[in-house]
Coordinates of C-alpha atoms in Angstrom, one line a residue:
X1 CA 13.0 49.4 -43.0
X2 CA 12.1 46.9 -40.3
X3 CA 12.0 47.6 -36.7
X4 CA 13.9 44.3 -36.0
X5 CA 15.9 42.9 -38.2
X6 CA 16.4 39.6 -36.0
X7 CA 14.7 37.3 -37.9
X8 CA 15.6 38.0 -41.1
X9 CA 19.3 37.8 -40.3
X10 CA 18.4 34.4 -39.0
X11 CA 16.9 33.1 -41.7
X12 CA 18.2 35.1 -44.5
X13 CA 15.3 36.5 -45.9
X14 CA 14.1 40.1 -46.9
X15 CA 10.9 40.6 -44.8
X16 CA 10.3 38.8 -41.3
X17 CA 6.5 37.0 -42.5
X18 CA 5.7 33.5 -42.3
X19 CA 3.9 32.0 -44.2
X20 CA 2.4 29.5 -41.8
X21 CA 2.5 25.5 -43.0
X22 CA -0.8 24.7 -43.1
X23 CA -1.2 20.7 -43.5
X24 CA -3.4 20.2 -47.0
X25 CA -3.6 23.9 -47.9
X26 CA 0.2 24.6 -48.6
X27 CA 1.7 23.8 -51.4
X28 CA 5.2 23.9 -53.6
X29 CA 3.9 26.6 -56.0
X30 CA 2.9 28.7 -52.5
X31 CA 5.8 28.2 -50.7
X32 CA 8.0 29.1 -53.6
X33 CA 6.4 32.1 -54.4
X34 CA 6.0 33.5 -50.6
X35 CA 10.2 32.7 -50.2
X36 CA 10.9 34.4 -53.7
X37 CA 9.0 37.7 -52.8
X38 CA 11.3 37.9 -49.6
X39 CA 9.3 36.1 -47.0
X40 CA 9.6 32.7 -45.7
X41 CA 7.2 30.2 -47.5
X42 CA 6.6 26.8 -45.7
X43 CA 5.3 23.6 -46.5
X44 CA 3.2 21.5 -43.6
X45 CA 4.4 18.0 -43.8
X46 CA 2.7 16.5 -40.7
X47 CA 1.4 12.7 -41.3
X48 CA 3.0 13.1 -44.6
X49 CA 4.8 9.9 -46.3
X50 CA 8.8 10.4 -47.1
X51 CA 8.0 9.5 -50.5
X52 CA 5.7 12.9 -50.9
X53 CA 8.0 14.8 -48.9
X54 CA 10.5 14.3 -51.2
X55 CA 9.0 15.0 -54.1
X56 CA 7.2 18.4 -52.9
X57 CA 10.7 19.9 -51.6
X58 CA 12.1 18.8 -55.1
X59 CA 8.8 20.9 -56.3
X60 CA 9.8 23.7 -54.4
X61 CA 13.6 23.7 -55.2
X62 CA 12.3 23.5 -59.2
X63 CA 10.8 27.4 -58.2
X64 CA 13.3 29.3 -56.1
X65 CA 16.5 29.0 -54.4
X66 CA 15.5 30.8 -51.6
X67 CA 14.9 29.3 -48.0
X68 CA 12.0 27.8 -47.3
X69 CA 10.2 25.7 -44.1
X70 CA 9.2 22.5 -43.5
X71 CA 7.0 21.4 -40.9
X72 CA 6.1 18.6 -38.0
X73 CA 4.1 17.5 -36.1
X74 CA 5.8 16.4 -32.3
X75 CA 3.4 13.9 -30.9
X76 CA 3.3 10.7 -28.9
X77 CA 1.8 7.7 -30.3
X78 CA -1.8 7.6 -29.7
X79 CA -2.6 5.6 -26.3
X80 CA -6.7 6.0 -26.1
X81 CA -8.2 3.8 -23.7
X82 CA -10.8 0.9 -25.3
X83 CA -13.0 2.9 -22.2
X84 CA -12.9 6.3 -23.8
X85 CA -13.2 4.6 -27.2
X86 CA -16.1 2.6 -26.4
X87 CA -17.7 5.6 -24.7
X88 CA -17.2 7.9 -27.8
X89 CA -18.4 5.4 -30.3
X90 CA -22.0 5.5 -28.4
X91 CA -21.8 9.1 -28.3
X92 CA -21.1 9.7 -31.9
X93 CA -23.9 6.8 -33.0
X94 CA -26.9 9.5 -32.9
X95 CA -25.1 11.1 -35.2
X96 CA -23.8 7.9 -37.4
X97 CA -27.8 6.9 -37.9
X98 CA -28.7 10.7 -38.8
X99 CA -26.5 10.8 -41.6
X100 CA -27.8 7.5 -43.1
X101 CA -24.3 6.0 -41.7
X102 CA -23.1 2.5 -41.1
X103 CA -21.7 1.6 -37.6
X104 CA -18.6 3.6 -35.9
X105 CA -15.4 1.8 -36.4
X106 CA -14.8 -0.8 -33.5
X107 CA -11.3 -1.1 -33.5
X108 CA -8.5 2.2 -34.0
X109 CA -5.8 1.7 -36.5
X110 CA -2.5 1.5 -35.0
X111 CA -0.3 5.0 -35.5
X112 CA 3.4 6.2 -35.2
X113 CA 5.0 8.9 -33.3
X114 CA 5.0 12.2 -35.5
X115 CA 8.4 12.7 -35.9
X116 CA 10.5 9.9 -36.1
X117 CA 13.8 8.5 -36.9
X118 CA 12.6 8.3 -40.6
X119 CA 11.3 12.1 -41.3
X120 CA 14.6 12.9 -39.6
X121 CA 16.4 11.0 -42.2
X122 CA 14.3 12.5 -45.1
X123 CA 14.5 16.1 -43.2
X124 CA 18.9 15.8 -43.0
X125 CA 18.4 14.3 -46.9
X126 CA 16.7 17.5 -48.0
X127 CA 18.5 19.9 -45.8
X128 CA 15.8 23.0 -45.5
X129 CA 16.9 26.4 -44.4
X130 CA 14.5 26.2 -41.7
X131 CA 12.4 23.2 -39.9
X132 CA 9.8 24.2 -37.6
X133 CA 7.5 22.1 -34.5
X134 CA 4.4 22.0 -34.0
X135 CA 2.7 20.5 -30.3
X136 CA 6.3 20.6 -28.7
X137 CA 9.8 19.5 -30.2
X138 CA 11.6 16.5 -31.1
X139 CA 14.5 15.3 -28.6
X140 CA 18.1 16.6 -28.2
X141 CA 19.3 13.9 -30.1
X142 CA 17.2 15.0 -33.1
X143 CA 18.0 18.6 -32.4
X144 CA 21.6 18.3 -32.4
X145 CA 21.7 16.3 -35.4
X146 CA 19.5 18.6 -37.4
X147 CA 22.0 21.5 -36.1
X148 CA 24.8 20.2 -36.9
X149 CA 23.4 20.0 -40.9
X150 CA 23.1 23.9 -40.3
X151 CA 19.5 23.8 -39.9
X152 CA 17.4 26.9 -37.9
X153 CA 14.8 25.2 -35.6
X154 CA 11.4 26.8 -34.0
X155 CA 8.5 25.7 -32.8
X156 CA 5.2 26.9 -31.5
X157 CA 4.6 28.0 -27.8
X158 CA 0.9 29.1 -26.3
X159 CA 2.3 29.5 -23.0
X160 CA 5.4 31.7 -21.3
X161 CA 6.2 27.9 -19.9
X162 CA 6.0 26.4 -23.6
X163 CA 8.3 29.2 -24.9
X164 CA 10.9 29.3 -21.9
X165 CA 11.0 25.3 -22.6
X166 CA 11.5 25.8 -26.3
X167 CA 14.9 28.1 -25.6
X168 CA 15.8 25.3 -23.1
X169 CA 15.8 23.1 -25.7
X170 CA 17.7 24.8 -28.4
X171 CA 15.2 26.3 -30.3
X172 CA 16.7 29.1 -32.4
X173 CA 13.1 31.2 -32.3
X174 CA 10.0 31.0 -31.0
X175 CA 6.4 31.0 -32.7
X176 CA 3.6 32.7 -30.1
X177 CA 1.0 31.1 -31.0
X178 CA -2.4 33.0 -30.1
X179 CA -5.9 31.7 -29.0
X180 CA -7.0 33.8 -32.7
X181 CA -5.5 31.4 -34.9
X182 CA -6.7 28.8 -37.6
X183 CA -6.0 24.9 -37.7
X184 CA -4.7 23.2 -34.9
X185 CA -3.3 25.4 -31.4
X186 CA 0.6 24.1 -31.1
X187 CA 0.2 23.5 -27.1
X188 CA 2.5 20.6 -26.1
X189 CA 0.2 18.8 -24.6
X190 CA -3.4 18.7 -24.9
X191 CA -5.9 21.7 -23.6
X192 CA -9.5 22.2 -23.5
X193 CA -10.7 24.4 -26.2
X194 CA -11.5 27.2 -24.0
X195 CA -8.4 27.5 -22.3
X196 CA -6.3 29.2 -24.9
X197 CA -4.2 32.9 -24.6
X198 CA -4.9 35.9 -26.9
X199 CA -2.1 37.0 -29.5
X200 CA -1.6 40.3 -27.8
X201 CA -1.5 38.8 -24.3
X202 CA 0.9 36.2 -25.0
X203 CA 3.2 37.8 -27.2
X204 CA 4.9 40.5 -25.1
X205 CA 5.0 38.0 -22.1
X206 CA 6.8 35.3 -23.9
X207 CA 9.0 38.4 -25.5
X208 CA 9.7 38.8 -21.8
X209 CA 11.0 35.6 -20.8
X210 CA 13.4 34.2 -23.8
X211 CA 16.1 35.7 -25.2
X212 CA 15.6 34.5 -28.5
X213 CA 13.2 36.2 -31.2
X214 CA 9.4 35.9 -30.9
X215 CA 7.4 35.3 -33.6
X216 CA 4.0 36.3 -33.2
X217 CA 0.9 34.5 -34.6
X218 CA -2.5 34.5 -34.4
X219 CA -5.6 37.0 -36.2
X220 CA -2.8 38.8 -38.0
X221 CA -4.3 39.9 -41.1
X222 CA -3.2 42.7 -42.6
X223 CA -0.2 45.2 -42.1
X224 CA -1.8 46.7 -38.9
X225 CA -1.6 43.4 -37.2
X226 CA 2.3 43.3 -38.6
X227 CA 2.8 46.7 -37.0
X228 CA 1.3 46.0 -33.8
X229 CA 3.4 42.6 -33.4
X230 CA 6.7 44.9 -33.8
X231 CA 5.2 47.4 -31.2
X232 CA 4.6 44.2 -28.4
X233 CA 8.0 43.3 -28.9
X234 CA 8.2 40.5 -31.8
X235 CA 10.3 40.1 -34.5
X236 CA 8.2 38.9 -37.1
X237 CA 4.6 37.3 -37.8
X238 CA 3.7 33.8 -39.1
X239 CA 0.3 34.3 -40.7
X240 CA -1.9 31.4 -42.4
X241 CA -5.2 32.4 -42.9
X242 CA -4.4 35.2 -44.8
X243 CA -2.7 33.2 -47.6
X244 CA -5.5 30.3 -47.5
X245 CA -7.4 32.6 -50.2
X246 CA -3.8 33.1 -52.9
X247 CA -4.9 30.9 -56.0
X248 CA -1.1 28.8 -55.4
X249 CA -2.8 27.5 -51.9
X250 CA -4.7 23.9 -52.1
X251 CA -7.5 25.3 -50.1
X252 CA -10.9 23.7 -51.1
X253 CA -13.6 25.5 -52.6
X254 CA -15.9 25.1 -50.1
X255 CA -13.7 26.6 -47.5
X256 CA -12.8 29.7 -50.1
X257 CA -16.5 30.6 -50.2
X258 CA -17.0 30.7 -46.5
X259 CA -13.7 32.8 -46.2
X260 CA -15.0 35.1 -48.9
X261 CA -18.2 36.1 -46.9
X262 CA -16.2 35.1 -43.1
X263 CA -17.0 37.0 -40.0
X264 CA -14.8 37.8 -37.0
X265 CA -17.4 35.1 -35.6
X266 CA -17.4 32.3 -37.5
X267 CA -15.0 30.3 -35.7
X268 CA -14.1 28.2 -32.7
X269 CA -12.0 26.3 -31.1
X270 CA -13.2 22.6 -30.9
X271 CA -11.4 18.8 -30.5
X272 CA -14.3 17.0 -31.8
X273 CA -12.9 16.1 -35.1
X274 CA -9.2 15.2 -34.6
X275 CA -8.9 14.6 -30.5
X276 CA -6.6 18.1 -30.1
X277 CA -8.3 21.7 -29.8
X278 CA -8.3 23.4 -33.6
X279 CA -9.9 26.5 -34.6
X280 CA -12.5 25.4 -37.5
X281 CA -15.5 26.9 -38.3
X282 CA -18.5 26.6 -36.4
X283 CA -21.0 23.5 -37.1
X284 CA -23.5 21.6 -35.1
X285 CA -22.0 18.8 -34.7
X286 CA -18.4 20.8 -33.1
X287 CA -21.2 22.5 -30.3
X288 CA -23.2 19.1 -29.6
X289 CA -19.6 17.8 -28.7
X290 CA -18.6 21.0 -26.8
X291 CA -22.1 21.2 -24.9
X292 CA -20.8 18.0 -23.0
X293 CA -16.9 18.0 -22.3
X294 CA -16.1 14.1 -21.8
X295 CA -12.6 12.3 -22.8
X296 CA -12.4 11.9 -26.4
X297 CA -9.9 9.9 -28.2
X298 CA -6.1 11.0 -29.0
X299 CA -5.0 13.3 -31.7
X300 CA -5.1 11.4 -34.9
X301 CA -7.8 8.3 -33.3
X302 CA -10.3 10.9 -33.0
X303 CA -10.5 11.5 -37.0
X304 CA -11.3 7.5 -37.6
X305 CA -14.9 8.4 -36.4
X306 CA -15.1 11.6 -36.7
X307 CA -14.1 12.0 -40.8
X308 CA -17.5 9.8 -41.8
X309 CA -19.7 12.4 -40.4
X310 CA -17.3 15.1 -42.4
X311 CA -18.1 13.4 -45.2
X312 CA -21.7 12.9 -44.9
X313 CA -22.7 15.6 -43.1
X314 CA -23.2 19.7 -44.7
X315 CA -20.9 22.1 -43.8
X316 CA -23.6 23.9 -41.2
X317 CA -24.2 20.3 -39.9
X318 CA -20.4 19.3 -39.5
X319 CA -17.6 20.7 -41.3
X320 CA -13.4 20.9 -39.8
X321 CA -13.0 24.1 -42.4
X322 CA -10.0 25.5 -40.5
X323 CA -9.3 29.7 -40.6
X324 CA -8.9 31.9 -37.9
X325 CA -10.5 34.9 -36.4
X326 CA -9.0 37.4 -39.2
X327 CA -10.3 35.7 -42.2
X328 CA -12.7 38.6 -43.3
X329 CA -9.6 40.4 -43.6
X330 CA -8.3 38.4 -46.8
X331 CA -7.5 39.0 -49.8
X332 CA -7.8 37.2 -53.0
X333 CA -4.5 37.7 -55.0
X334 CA -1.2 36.0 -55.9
X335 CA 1.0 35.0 -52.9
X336 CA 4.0 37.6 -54.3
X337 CA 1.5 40.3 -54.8
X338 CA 0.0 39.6 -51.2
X339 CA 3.7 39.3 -49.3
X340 CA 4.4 43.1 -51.2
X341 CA 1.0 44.4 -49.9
X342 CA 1.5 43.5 -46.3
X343 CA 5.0 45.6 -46.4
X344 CA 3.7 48.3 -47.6
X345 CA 0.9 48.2 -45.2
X346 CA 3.1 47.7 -42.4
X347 CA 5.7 50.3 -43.0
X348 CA 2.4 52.9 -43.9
X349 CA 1.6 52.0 -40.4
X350 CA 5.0 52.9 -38.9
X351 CA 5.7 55.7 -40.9
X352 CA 2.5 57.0 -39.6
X353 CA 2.9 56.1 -36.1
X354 CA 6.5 57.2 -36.1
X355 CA 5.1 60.9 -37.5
X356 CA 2.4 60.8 -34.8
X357 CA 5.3 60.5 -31.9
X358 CA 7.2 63.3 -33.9
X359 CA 4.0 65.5 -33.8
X360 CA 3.5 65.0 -30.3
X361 CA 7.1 65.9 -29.0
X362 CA 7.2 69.3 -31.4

């Protein structure tokens, strides 16, 4: 039935989707029930404790016995400057005495690395199918050890250099990870907002220069965007946005309301709120900080001030509600019912393409 069977050999599962791990939104109950309709469900574990790692794989493990995903974050301990610190607490004061606010923190809480000797521990513990990167990938060391437990690795490039480092390092695939897509941009180090590649730019390029099987990601939607990552040369999709609306996803009600009535417009990339470029829904305070592109601090530092404004502030006036570009194109049903629809969407779409190439050679 599918075009490329790549990644489902690798992984062992019936239809090459992703459901992409989406920090806060996924959940056991999702990820079971993507994996036991035959795609891969996943489970975003970035910043998470062992302790509530443990118990959501045990979650998932109650629901199916299929293989799942769980997800990192590879980052560096946060290093900002008490310069760009200082500097951003003035900037962000306008906006602290606006909202009714007390002062801006005056001191950052000290943070780990994102992937450390104690996840791998957890991670070798639980022994997932599949464990994937996000912002780069852990070191050989880690990678061999997570190998030899008979784990599949991939990560997430945005660039043709990204990906071709990726197969150096022994990733098994590849995620391409376009400019469209929700929640944070996997680039391994950080970008400006605006400097991002589109989905069907990047994918067939990093197709191109690996040898392993591209994943393709970004303002997939529906079985049309499934079809048209087969035709640029990927083996499968990891979508997000489009499960963020299943009732087994964690996602907020706030953010299900502005997904309900979203536009291919309603988003941008920004780094305002957590020091690394995400695409979130458009607010005020996300283009006051745009307007002006100055140093900001690092991933994870950035949220200490930027969360009390979340809090305080409306969603017009600041909001990180994170969906991508397709979100208009969701649908509101059960995560099994959703996995079924997109394959029979995407093989409409290449049983009618495929007819259309017949026609024309009669």
């Amino acid at each position: 039935m599918w075009p490329d069977r790549r990644i489902c050999d690798l992984f062992k599962i019936g239809h090459p989707i992703i459901q992409a791990p989406m920090v806060g939104s996924c959940t056991p109950a999702l990820a079971s029930a993507v994996s036991n309709a035959g795609a891969l469900g996943s489970l975003g574990c970035g910043e998470r404790t062992p302790e509530w790692i443990r118990e959501n794989v045990a979650a998932i493990r109650q629901s199916t016995n299929r293989p799942f995903n769980l997800n990192f974050f590879v980052r560096p301990v946060p290093k900002t400057s008490p310069e760009v610190f200082q500097r951003t607490r003035e900037r962000l004061r306008p906006w602290y005495e606006r909202l009714g606010l007390s002062e801006p923190l005056n001191e950052l809480p000290d943070t780990g690395p994102g992937f450390d000797d104690r996840l791998l521990e957890i991670v070798l513990e639980a022994k997932p199918a599949i464990v994937s990167f996000h912002f780069g990938c852990p070191g050989s060391r880690e990678i061999d050890a997570l190998k030899s437990a008979g784990i599949k690795l991939l990560s997430s490039a945005t660039t043709v250099a990204e990906a071709r480092a990726l197969e150096a390092e022994g990733m098994d695939a590849i995620i391409a990870q376009g400019w469209e897509a929700g929640g944070h941009r996997g680039s391994h180090a950080p970008r400006p907002p605006a400097d991002g590649v589109g989905t069907l730019a990047l994918t067939p390029q990093i197709v191109d220069a690996v040898s392993i099987p591209v994943i393709a990601a970004g303002g997939i939607g529906d079985g049309r965007g499934i079809a048209a990552a087969f035709a640029l040369g990927a083996a499968g999709v990891q979508m997000g946005t489009a499960f963020l609306s299943c009732p087994e996803a964690a996602t907020d009600d706030a953010r299900r309301q502005l997904i309900r009535r979203a536009s291919d417009t309603d988003t941008m990339m920004t780094d305002a709120f957590s020091g690394r470029a995400a695409r979130a829904r458009r607010s005020h305070f996300a283009q006051d900080m745009e307007r002006t592109r100055e140093p900001i601090p690092d991933f994870r530092h950035m949220y200490t001030l930027s969360q009390p404004i979340c809090d305080a502030a409306d969603d017009d006036e600041a909001s990180f509600h994170l969906y991508g570009q397709a979100a208009a194109l969701n649908r509101e049903v059960p995560a099994a019912e959703l996995v079924s629809r997109l394959v029979d969407e995407t093989v409409a779409v290449l049983a009618r393409l495929g007819s259309q190439r017949l026609g024309e050679q009669t």
